CSV table of C-alpha atoms and ligand atoms in Angstrom, one decimal:
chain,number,residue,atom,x,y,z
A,1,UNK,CA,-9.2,-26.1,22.8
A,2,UNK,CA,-8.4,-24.7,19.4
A,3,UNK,CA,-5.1,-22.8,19.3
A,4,UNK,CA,-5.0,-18.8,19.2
A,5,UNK,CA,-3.3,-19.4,15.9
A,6,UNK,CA,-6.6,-21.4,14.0
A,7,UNK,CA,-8.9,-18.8,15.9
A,8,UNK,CA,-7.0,-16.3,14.5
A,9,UNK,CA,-6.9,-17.9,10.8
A,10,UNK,CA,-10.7,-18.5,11.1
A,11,UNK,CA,-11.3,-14.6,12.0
A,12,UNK,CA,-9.0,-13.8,9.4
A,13,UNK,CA,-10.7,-16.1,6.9
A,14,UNK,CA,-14.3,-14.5,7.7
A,15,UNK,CA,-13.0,-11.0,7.6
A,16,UNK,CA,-11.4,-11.2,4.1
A,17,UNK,CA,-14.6,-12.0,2.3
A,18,UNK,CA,-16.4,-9.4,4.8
A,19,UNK,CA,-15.1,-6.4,3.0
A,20,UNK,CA,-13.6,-4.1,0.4
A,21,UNK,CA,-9.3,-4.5,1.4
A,22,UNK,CA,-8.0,-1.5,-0.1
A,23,UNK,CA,-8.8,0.6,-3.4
A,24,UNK,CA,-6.3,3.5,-4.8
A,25,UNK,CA,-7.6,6.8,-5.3
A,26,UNK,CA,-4.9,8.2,-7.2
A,27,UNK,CA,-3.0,7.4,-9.5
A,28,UNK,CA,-5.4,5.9,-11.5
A,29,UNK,CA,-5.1,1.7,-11.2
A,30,UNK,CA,-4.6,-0.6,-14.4
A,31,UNK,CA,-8.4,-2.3,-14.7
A,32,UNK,CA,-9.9,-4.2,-14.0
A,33,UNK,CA,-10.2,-3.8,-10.5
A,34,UNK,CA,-11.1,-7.4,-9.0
A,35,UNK,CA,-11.7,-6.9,-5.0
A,36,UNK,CA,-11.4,-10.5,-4.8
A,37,UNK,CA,-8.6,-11.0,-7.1
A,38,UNK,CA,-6.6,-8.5,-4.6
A,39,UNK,CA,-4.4,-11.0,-3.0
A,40,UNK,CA,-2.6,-12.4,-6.3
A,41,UNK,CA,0.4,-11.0,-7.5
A,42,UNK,CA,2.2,-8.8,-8.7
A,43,UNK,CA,-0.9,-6.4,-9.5
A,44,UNK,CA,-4.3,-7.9,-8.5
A,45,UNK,CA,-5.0,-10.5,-10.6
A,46,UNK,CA,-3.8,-9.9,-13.9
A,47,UNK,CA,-0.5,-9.0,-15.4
A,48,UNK,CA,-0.4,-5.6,-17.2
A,49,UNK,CA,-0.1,-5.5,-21.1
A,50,UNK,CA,2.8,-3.3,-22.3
A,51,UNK,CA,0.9,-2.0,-25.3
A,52,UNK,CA,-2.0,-0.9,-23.6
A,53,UNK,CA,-0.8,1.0,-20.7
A,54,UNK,CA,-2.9,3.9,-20.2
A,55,UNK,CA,0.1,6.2,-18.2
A,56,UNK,CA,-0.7,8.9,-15.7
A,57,UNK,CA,2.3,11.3,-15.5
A,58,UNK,CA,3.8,11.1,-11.9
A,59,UNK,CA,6.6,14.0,-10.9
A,60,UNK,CA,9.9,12.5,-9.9
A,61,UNK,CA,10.4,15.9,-7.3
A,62,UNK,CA,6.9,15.2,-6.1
A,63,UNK,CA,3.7,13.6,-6.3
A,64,UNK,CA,0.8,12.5,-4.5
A,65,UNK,CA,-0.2,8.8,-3.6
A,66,UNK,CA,-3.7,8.1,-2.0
A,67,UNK,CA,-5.4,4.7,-0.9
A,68,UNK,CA,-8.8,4.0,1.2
A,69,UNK,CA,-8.6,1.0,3.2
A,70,UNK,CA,-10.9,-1.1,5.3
A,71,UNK,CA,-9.3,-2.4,7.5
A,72,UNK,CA,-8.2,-1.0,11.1
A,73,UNK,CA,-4.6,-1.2,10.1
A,74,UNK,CA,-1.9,-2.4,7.3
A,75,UNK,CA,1.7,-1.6,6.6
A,76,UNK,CA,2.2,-0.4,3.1
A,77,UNK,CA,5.1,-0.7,0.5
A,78,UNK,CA,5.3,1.7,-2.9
A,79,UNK,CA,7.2,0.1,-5.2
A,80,UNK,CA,8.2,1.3,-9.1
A,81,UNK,CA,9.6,-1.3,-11.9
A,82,UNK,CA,10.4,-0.5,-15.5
A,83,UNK,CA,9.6,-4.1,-16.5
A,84,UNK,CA,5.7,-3.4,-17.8
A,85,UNK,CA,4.9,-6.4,-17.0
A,86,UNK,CA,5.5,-6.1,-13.4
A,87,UNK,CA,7.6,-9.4,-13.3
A,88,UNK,CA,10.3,-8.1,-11.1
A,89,UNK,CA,13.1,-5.2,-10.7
A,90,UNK,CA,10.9,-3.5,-8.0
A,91,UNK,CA,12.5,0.0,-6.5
A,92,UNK,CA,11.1,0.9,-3.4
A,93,UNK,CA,10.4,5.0,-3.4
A,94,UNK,CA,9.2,5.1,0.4
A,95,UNK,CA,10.2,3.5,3.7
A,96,UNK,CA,7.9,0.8,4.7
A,97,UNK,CA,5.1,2.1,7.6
A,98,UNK,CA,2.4,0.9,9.5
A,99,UNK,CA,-1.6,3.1,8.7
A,100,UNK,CA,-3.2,2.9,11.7
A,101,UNK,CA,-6.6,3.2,11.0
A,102,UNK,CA,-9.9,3.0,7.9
A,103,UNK,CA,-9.9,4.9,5.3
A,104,UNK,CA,-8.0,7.6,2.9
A,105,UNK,CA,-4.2,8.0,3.3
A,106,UNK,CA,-2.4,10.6,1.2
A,107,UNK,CA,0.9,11.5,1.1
A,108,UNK,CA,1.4,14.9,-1.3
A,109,UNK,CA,5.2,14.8,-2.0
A,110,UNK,CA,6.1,11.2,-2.7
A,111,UNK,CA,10.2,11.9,-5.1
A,112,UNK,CA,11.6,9.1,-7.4
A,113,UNK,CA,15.3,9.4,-8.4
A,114,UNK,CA,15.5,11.4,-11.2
A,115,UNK,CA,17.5,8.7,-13.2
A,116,UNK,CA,13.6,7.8,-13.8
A,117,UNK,CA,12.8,10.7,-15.9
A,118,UNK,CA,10.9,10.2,-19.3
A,119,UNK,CA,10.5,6.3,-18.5
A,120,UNK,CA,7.2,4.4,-18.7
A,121,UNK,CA,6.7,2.1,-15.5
A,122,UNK,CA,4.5,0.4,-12.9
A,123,UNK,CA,4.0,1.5,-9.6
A,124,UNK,CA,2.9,-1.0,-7.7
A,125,UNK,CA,1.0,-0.6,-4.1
A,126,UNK,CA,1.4,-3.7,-2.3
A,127,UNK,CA,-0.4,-3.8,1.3
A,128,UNK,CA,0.2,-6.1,4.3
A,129,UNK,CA,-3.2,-6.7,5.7
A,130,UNK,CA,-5.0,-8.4,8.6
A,131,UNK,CA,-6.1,-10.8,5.5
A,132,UNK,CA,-2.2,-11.4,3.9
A,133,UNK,CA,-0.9,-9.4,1.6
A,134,UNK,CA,-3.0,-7.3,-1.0
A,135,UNK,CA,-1.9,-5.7,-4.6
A,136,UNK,CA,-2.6,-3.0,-7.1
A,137,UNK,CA,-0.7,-1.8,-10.1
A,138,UNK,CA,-0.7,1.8,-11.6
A,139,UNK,CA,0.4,2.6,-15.0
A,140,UNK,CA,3.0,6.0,-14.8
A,141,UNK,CA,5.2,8.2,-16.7
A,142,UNK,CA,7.8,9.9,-14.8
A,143,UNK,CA,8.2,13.4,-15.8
A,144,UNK,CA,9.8,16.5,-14.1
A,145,UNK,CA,8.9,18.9,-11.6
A,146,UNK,CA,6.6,18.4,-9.1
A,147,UNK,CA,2.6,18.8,-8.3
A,148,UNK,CA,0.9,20.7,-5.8
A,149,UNK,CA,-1.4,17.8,-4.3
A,150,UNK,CA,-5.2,18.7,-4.9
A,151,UNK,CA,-7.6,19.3,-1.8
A,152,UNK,CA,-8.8,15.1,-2.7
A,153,UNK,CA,-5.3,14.5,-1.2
A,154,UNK,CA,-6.4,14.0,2.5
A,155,UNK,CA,-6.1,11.7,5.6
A,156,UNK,CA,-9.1,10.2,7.6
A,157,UNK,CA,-9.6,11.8,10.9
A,158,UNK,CA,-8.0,9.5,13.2
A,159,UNK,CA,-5.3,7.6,10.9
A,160,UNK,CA,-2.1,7.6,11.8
A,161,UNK,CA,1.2,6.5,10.3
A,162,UNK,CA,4.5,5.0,11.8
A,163,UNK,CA,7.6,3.6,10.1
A,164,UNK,CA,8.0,-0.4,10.5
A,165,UNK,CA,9.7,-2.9,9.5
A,166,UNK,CA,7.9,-5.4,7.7
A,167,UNK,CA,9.6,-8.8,7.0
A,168,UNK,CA,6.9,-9.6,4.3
A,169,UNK,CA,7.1,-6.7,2.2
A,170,UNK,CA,11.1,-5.9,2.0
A,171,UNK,CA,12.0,-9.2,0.3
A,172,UNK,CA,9.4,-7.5,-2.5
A,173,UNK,CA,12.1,-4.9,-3.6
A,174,UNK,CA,15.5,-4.9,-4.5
A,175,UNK,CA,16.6,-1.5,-1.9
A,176,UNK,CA,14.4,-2.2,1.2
A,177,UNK,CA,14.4,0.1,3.5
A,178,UNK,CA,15.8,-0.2,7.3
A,179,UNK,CA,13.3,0.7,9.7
A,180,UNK,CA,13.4,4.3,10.3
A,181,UNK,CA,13.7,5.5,14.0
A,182,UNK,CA,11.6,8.3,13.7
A,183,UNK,CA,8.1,8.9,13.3
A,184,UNK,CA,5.7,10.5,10.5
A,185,UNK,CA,4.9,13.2,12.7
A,186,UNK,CA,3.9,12.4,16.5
A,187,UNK,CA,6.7,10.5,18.0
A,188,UNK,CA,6.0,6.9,17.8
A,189,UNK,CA,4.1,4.7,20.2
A,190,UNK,CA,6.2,2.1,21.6
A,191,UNK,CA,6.0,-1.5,20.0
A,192,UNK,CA,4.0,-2.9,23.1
A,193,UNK,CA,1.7,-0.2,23.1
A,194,UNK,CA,1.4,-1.8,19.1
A,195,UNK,CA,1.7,-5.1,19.8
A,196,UNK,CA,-1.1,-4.6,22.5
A,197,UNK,CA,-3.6,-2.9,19.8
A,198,UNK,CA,-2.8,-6.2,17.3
A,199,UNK,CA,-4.0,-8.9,19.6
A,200,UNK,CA,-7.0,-6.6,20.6
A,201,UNK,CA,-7.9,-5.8,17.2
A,202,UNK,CA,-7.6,-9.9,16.5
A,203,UNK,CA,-9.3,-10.2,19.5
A,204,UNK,CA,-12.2,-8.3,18.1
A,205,UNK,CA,-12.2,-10.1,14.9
A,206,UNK,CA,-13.0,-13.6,16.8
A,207,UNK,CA,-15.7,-12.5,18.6
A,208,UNK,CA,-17.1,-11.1,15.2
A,209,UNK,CA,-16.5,-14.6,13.7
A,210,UNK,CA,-17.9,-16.1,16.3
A,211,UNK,CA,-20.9,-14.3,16.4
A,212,UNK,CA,-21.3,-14.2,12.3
A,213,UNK,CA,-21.2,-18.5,13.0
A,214,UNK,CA,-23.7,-18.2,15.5
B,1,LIG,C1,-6.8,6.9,-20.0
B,1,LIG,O1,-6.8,7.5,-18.7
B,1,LIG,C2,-7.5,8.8,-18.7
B,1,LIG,C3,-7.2,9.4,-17.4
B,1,LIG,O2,-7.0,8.5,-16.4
B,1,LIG,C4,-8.9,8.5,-18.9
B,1,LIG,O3,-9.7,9.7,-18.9
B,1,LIG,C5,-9.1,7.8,-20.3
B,1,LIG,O4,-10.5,7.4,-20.4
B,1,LIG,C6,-8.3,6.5,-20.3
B,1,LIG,N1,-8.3,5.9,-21.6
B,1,LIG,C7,-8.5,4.6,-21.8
B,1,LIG,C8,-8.5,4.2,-23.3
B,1,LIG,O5,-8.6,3.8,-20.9
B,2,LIG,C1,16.1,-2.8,-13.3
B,2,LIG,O1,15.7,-1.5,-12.9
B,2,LIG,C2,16.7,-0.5,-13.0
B,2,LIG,C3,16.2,0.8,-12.5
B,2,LIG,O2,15.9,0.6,-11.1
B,2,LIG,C4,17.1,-0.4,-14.5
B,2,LIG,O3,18.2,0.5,-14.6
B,2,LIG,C5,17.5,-1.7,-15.0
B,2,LIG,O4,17.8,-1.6,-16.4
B,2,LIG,C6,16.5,-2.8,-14.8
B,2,LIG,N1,17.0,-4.1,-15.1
B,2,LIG,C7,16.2,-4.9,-15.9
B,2,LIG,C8,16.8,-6.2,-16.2
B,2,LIG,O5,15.1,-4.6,-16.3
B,3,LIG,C1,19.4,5.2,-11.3
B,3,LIG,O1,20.6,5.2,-10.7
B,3,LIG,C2,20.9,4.2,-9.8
B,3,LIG,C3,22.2,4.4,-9.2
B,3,LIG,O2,22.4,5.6,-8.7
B,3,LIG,C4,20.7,2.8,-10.4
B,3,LIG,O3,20.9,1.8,-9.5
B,3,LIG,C5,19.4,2.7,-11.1
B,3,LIG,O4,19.4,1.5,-11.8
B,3,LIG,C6,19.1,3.9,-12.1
B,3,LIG,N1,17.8,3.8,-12.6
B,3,LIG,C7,17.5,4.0,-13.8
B,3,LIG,C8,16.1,3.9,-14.2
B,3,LIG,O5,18.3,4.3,-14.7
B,4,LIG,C1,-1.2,12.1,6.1
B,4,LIG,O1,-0.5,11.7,7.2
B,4,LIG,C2,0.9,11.5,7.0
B,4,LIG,C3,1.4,11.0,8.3
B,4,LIG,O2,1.2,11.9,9.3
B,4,LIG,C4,1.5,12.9,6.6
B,4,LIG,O3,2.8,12.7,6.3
B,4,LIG,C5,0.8,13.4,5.3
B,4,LIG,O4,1.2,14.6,5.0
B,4,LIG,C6,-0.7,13.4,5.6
B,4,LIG,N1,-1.5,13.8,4.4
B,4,LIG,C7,-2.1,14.9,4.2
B,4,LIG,C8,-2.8,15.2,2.9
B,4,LIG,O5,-2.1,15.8,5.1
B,5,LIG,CU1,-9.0,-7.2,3.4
Protein backbone atom coordinates (compact mmCIF):
# COMPACT_ATOMS: atom_id res chain seq x y z
CA UNK A 1 0.00 0.00 0.00
CA UNK A 2 1.91 3.01 -1.22
CA UNK A 3 1.88 5.89 1.30
CA UNK A 4 -0.43 9.17 0.79
CA UNK A 5 2.91 10.93 0.65
CA UNK A 6 4.39 8.97 -2.75
CA UNK A 7 0.74 9.14 -4.22
CA UNK A 8 0.78 12.52 -3.66
CA UNK A 9 4.57 13.07 -5.16
CA UNK A 10 3.51 10.90 -8.13
CA UNK A 11 0.30 13.26 -8.84
CA UNK A 12 2.43 16.05 -8.26
CA UNK A 13 5.07 14.78 -10.63
CA UNK A 14 2.41 14.17 -13.49
CA UNK A 15 0.72 17.46 -12.92
CA UNK A 16 3.93 19.64 -13.30
CA UNK A 17 4.68 18.52 -16.81
CA UNK A 18 0.73 18.65 -17.46
CA UNK A 19 0.65 22.43 -17.73
CA UNK A 20 1.59 26.07 -17.99
CA UNK A 21 2.44 27.05 -13.77
CA UNK A 22 2.14 30.58 -13.85
CA UNK A 23 3.02 33.47 -16.46
CA UNK A 24 3.06 37.38 -15.45
CA UNK A 25 1.03 39.75 -17.31
CA UNK A 26 2.43 42.86 -16.12
CA UNK A 27 5.12 44.01 -15.52
CA UNK A 28 6.82 42.81 -18.37
CA UNK A 29 9.19 39.55 -17.32
CA UNK A 30 13.14 39.45 -18.15
CA UNK A 31 13.12 36.74 -21.31
CA UNK A 32 13.37 34.32 -21.96
CA UNK A 33 10.42 32.87 -20.52
CA UNK A 34 11.24 28.92 -20.04
CA UNK A 35 7.81 27.21 -18.67
CA UNK A 36 10.03 24.42 -17.75
CA UNK A 37 12.84 26.27 -16.42
CA UNK A 38 10.14 27.81 -13.90
CA UNK A 39 11.21 25.99 -10.82
CA UNK A 40 14.98 27.17 -10.71
CA UNK A 41 15.97 30.06 -8.92
CA UNK A 42 16.08 33.16 -8.27
CA UNK A 43 14.23 34.11 -11.71
CA UNK A 44 13.26 31.10 -13.90
CA UNK A 45 16.24 29.76 -15.12
CA UNK A 46 18.69 32.30 -15.83
CA UNK A 47 20.23 35.07 -13.93
CA UNK A 48 19.54 38.60 -15.22
CA UNK A 49 22.36 40.60 -16.86
CA UNK A 50 22.79 44.10 -15.32
CA UNK A 51 23.63 45.80 -18.60
CA UNK A 52 20.87 44.67 -20.40
CA UNK A 53 17.89 45.20 -18.23
CA UNK A 54 15.13 46.47 -20.18
CA UNK A 55 13.22 48.47 -16.95
CA UNK A 56 9.47 49.07 -16.80
CA UNK A 57 8.83 52.05 -14.50
CA UNK A 58 6.82 50.83 -11.45
CA UNK A 59 5.19 53.75 -8.91
CA UNK A 60 6.45 53.48 -5.37
CA UNK A 61 2.66 55.14 -4.18
CA UNK A 62 1.10 52.51 -6.50
CA UNK A 63 1.24 50.09 -9.07
CA UNK A 64 -0.38 47.19 -10.56
CA UNK A 65 0.92 43.43 -10.39
CA UNK A 66 -0.93 40.71 -12.48
CA UNK A 67 -0.20 36.90 -12.96
CA UNK A 68 -2.36 33.93 -14.66
CA UNK A 69 -1.99 30.76 -13.09
CA UNK A 70 -2.96 27.21 -13.80
CA UNK A 71 -3.24 25.72 -11.09
CA UNK A 72 -6.41 25.60 -8.53
CA UNK A 73 -4.39 27.37 -5.99
CA UNK A 74 -0.75 28.85 -4.90
CA UNK A 75 0.41 31.29 -2.20
CA UNK A 76 2.43 34.08 -3.68
CA UNK A 77 5.41 36.22 -2.46
CA UNK A 78 6.48 39.85 -4.33
CA UNK A 79 9.74 40.44 -3.59
CA UNK A 80 12.17 43.68 -4.81
CA UNK A 81 16.24 43.49 -4.61
CA UNK A 82 18.59 46.15 -5.80
CA UNK A 83 21.19 43.53 -6.48
CA UNK A 84 20.54 43.08 -10.56
CA UNK A 85 21.54 40.00 -10.39
CA UNK A 86 18.90 38.79 -8.12
CA UNK A 87 21.52 37.11 -5.84
CA UNK A 88 19.94 38.13 -2.65
CA UNK A 89 18.84 41.32 -0.45
CA UNK A 90 15.14 40.44 -1.23
CA UNK A 91 12.39 43.11 0.29
CA UNK A 92 9.11 41.80 0.58
CA UNK A 93 6.40 44.72 -0.70
CA UNK A 94 3.17 42.46 0.16
CA UNK A 95 2.10 40.06 2.85
CA UNK A 96 2.29 36.61 1.80
CA UNK A 97 -1.47 35.10 0.67
CA UNK A 98 -3.03 32.17 -0.59
CA UNK A 99 -5.04 32.55 -4.68
CA UNK A 100 -7.63 30.38 -4.51
CA UNK A 101 -8.38 29.52 -7.88
CA UNK A 102 -6.98 29.56 -12.18
CA UNK A 103 -6.25 32.30 -13.75
CA UNK A 104 -5.60 36.27 -13.69
CA UNK A 105 -4.94 37.89 -10.32
CA UNK A 106 -4.41 41.72 -10.20
CA UNK A 107 -3.81 43.74 -7.49
CA UNK A 108 -3.91 47.79 -8.77
CA UNK A 109 -2.18 49.57 -5.89
CA UNK A 110 0.77 47.48 -4.85
CA UNK A 111 3.40 50.86 -2.65
CA UNK A 112 7.26 50.26 -2.24
CA UNK A 113 8.95 52.47 0.50
CA UNK A 114 9.83 55.49 -1.10
CA UNK A 115 13.60 55.15 0.03
CA UNK A 116 13.31 53.12 -3.48
CA UNK A 117 12.80 56.04 -5.57
CA UNK A 118 15.03 56.50 -8.88
CA UNK A 119 16.68 52.99 -8.24
CA UNK A 120 16.87 50.21 -10.88
CA UNK A 121 15.80 46.70 -9.36
CA UNK A 122 14.27 43.25 -9.74
CA UNK A 123 11.06 42.32 -8.72
CA UNK A 124 10.79 39.07 -8.29
CA UNK A 125 7.34 36.87 -8.20
CA UNK A 126 8.02 33.72 -6.58
CA UNK A 127 4.88 31.20 -6.33
CA UNK A 128 4.36 28.27 -3.98
CA UNK A 129 2.63 25.78 -6.12
CA UNK A 130 0.99 22.27 -6.02
CA UNK A 131 4.33 21.47 -8.15
CA UNK A 132 7.04 23.32 -5.45
CA UNK A 133 8.01 26.49 -5.80
CA UNK A 134 7.87 28.47 -9.19
CA UNK A 135 9.93 31.91 -10.24
CA UNK A 136 9.87 34.98 -12.47
CA UNK A 137 11.96 38.10 -12.50
CA UNK A 138 10.83 41.59 -13.80
CA UNK A 139 13.16 44.26 -14.60
CA UNK A 140 11.78 47.95 -12.81
CA UNK A 141 12.53 51.39 -12.18
CA UNK A 142 10.93 52.83 -9.26
CA UNK A 143 9.66 56.30 -9.92
CA UNK A 144 7.03 58.53 -8.13
CA UNK A 145 3.48 58.88 -7.99
CA UNK A 146 1.24 56.34 -8.73
CA UNK A 147 -0.90 54.67 -11.79
CA UNK A 148 -4.37 54.28 -12.27
CA UNK A 149 -4.47 50.37 -13.10
CA UNK A 150 -5.75 49.83 -16.76
CA UNK A 151 -9.12 47.77 -17.31
CA UNK A 152 -6.27 44.43 -18.20
CA UNK A 153 -5.91 44.74 -14.45
CA UNK A 154 -8.66 42.14 -13.44
CA UNK A 155 -9.39 38.96 -11.31
CA UNK A 156 -10.94 35.63 -12.71
CA UNK A 157 -14.47 35.07 -11.75
CA UNK A 158 -14.21 32.85 -8.93
CA UNK A 159 -10.53 33.62 -7.40
CA UNK A 160 -10.21 34.45 -4.20
CA UNK A 161 -7.41 35.62 -2.02
CA UNK A 162 -6.54 35.10 1.74
CA UNK A 163 -3.41 36.08 3.77
CA UNK A 164 -1.13 32.91 4.95
CA UNK A 165 1.64 32.15 6.28
CA UNK A 166 3.86 30.27 4.21
CA UNK A 167 7.02 28.69 5.80
CA UNK A 168 8.56 28.21 2.28
CA UNK A 169 8.40 31.58 0.96
CA UNK A 170 9.31 33.92 4.22
CA UNK A 171 12.82 32.54 4.56
CA UNK A 172 13.09 34.11 0.71
CA UNK A 173 13.09 37.79 2.18
CA UNK A 174 14.89 39.54 4.62
CA UNK A 175 11.26 41.43 6.29
CA UNK A 176 8.74 38.52 6.05
CA UNK A 177 5.68 39.22 6.93
CA UNK A 178 3.49 37.71 9.99
CA UNK A 179 0.43 36.32 8.87
CA UNK A 180 -2.19 38.88 8.75
CA UNK A 181 -5.53 38.21 10.68
CA UNK A 182 -7.63 39.64 8.35
CA UNK A 183 -8.85 38.84 5.03
CA UNK A 184 -8.51 40.54 1.38
CA UNK A 185 -12.06 41.24 1.37
CA UNK A 186 -14.66 38.42 2.52
CA UNK A 187 -13.67 37.33 5.91
CA UNK A 188 -11.55 34.32 5.79
CA UNK A 189 -12.53 30.74 5.64
CA UNK A 190 -11.40 28.85 8.47
CA UNK A 191 -8.03 26.73 8.08
CA UNK A 192 -10.05 23.34 8.08
CA UNK A 193 -12.43 24.49 5.69
CA UNK A 194 -8.70 25.04 3.70
CA UNK A 195 -7.10 22.25 4.82
CA UNK A 196 -10.27 20.26 3.62
CA UNK A 197 -10.12 21.83 -0.04
CA UNK A 198 -5.99 20.79 -0.16
CA UNK A 199 -6.43 17.13 0.35
CA UNK A 200 -9.49 17.24 -2.07
CA UNK A 201 -7.79 19.12 -4.63
CA UNK A 202 -4.76 16.29 -4.11
CA UNK A 203 -7.26 13.98 -3.99
CA UNK A 204 -8.33 14.90 -7.47
CA UNK A 205 -4.88 15.09 -8.79
CA UNK A 206 -4.37 11.08 -8.08
CA UNK A 207 -7.15 10.00 -9.61
CA UNK A 208 -6.07 12.17 -12.66
CA UNK A 209 -2.61 10.38 -12.44
CA UNK A 210 -4.10 7.40 -12.12
CA UNK A 211 -6.13 7.55 -14.94
CA UNK A 212 -3.37 9.34 -17.32
CA UNK A 213 -1.28 5.72 -16.23
CA UNK A 214 -4.03 3.76 -17.17
C1 LIG B 1 11.91 47.04 -23.88
O1 LIG B 1 10.60 46.99 -23.29
C2 LIG B 1 9.63 47.67 -24.07
C3 LIG B 1 8.36 47.69 -23.28
O2 LIG B 1 8.21 46.55 -22.52
C4 LIG B 1 9.49 46.97 -25.41
O3 LIG B 1 8.53 47.62 -26.20
C5 LIG B 1 10.84 46.96 -26.13
O4 LIG B 1 10.74 46.22 -27.30
C6 LIG B 1 11.91 46.36 -25.24
N1 LIG B 1 13.21 46.51 -25.87
C7 LIG B 1 14.11 45.52 -25.88
C8 LIG B 1 15.41 45.83 -26.53
O5 LIG B 1 13.88 44.42 -25.38
C1 LIG C 1 20.17 45.64 0.49
O1 LIG C 1 18.95 46.31 0.17
C2 LIG C 1 18.81 47.56 0.82
C3 LIG C 1 17.46 48.08 0.44
O2 LIG C 1 16.45 47.22 0.92
C4 LIG C 1 19.91 48.51 0.40
O3 LIG C 1 19.77 49.72 1.09
C5 LIG C 1 21.25 47.88 0.70
O4 LIG C 1 22.27 48.70 0.19
C6 LIG C 1 21.34 46.50 0.06
N1 LIG C 1 22.57 45.86 0.49
C7 LIG C 1 23.37 45.28 -0.40
C8 LIG C 1 24.60 44.65 0.17
O5 LIG C 1 23.13 45.25 -1.60
C1 LIG D 1 14.91 52.30 3.08
O1 LIG D 1 14.87 52.54 4.47
C2 LIG D 1 14.88 51.35 5.27
C3 LIG D 1 14.76 51.76 6.73
O2 LIG D 1 13.69 52.60 6.92
C4 LIG D 1 16.13 50.57 5.05
O3 LIG D 1 16.09 49.35 5.78
C5 LIG D 1 16.27 50.26 3.58
O4 LIG D 1 17.53 49.65 3.37
C6 LIG D 1 16.18 51.52 2.72
N1 LIG D 1 16.18 51.15 1.30
C7 LIG D 1 16.88 51.77 0.40
C8 LIG D 1 16.77 51.29 -0.99
O5 LIG D 1 17.60 52.71 0.66
C1 LIG E 1 -8.48 41.01 -6.99
O1 LIG E 1 -8.83 40.46 -5.77
C2 LIG E 1 -8.14 41.01 -4.65
C3 LIG E 1 -8.60 40.23 -3.44
O2 LIG E 1 -9.96 40.29 -3.29
C4 LIG E 1 -8.43 42.50 -4.54
O3 LIG E 1 -7.68 43.05 -3.48
C5 LIG E 1 -8.06 43.17 -5.84
O4 LIG E 1 -8.41 44.54 -5.79
C6 LIG E 1 -8.77 42.50 -7.00
N1 LIG E 1 -8.32 43.08 -8.27
C7 LIG E 1 -9.12 43.75 -9.05
C8 LIG E 1 -8.53 44.29 -10.30
O5 LIG E 1 -10.29 43.99 -8.79
CU1 LIG F 1 2.71 24.04 -12.16
Amino acid sequence: MPSIGSLAAVAMLLVSGAHAHFQVQHPDVIQPFVDDSEPDAPCGGYTPDPAKLNATDFHVDGDWLSTRQTHPYSNWLYRITTDLTAAGNWTEIYPIFRQTGQGEFCIPKVTVPQNFTGQTAILGFVSDAPDGLLYQCAAVRFVEGSVEAPAECKNASGVTADYISDSNLSPLVNNPSEEKATSFGVSARSDTFRGLGAMFTVGVMVMVGAFMVV
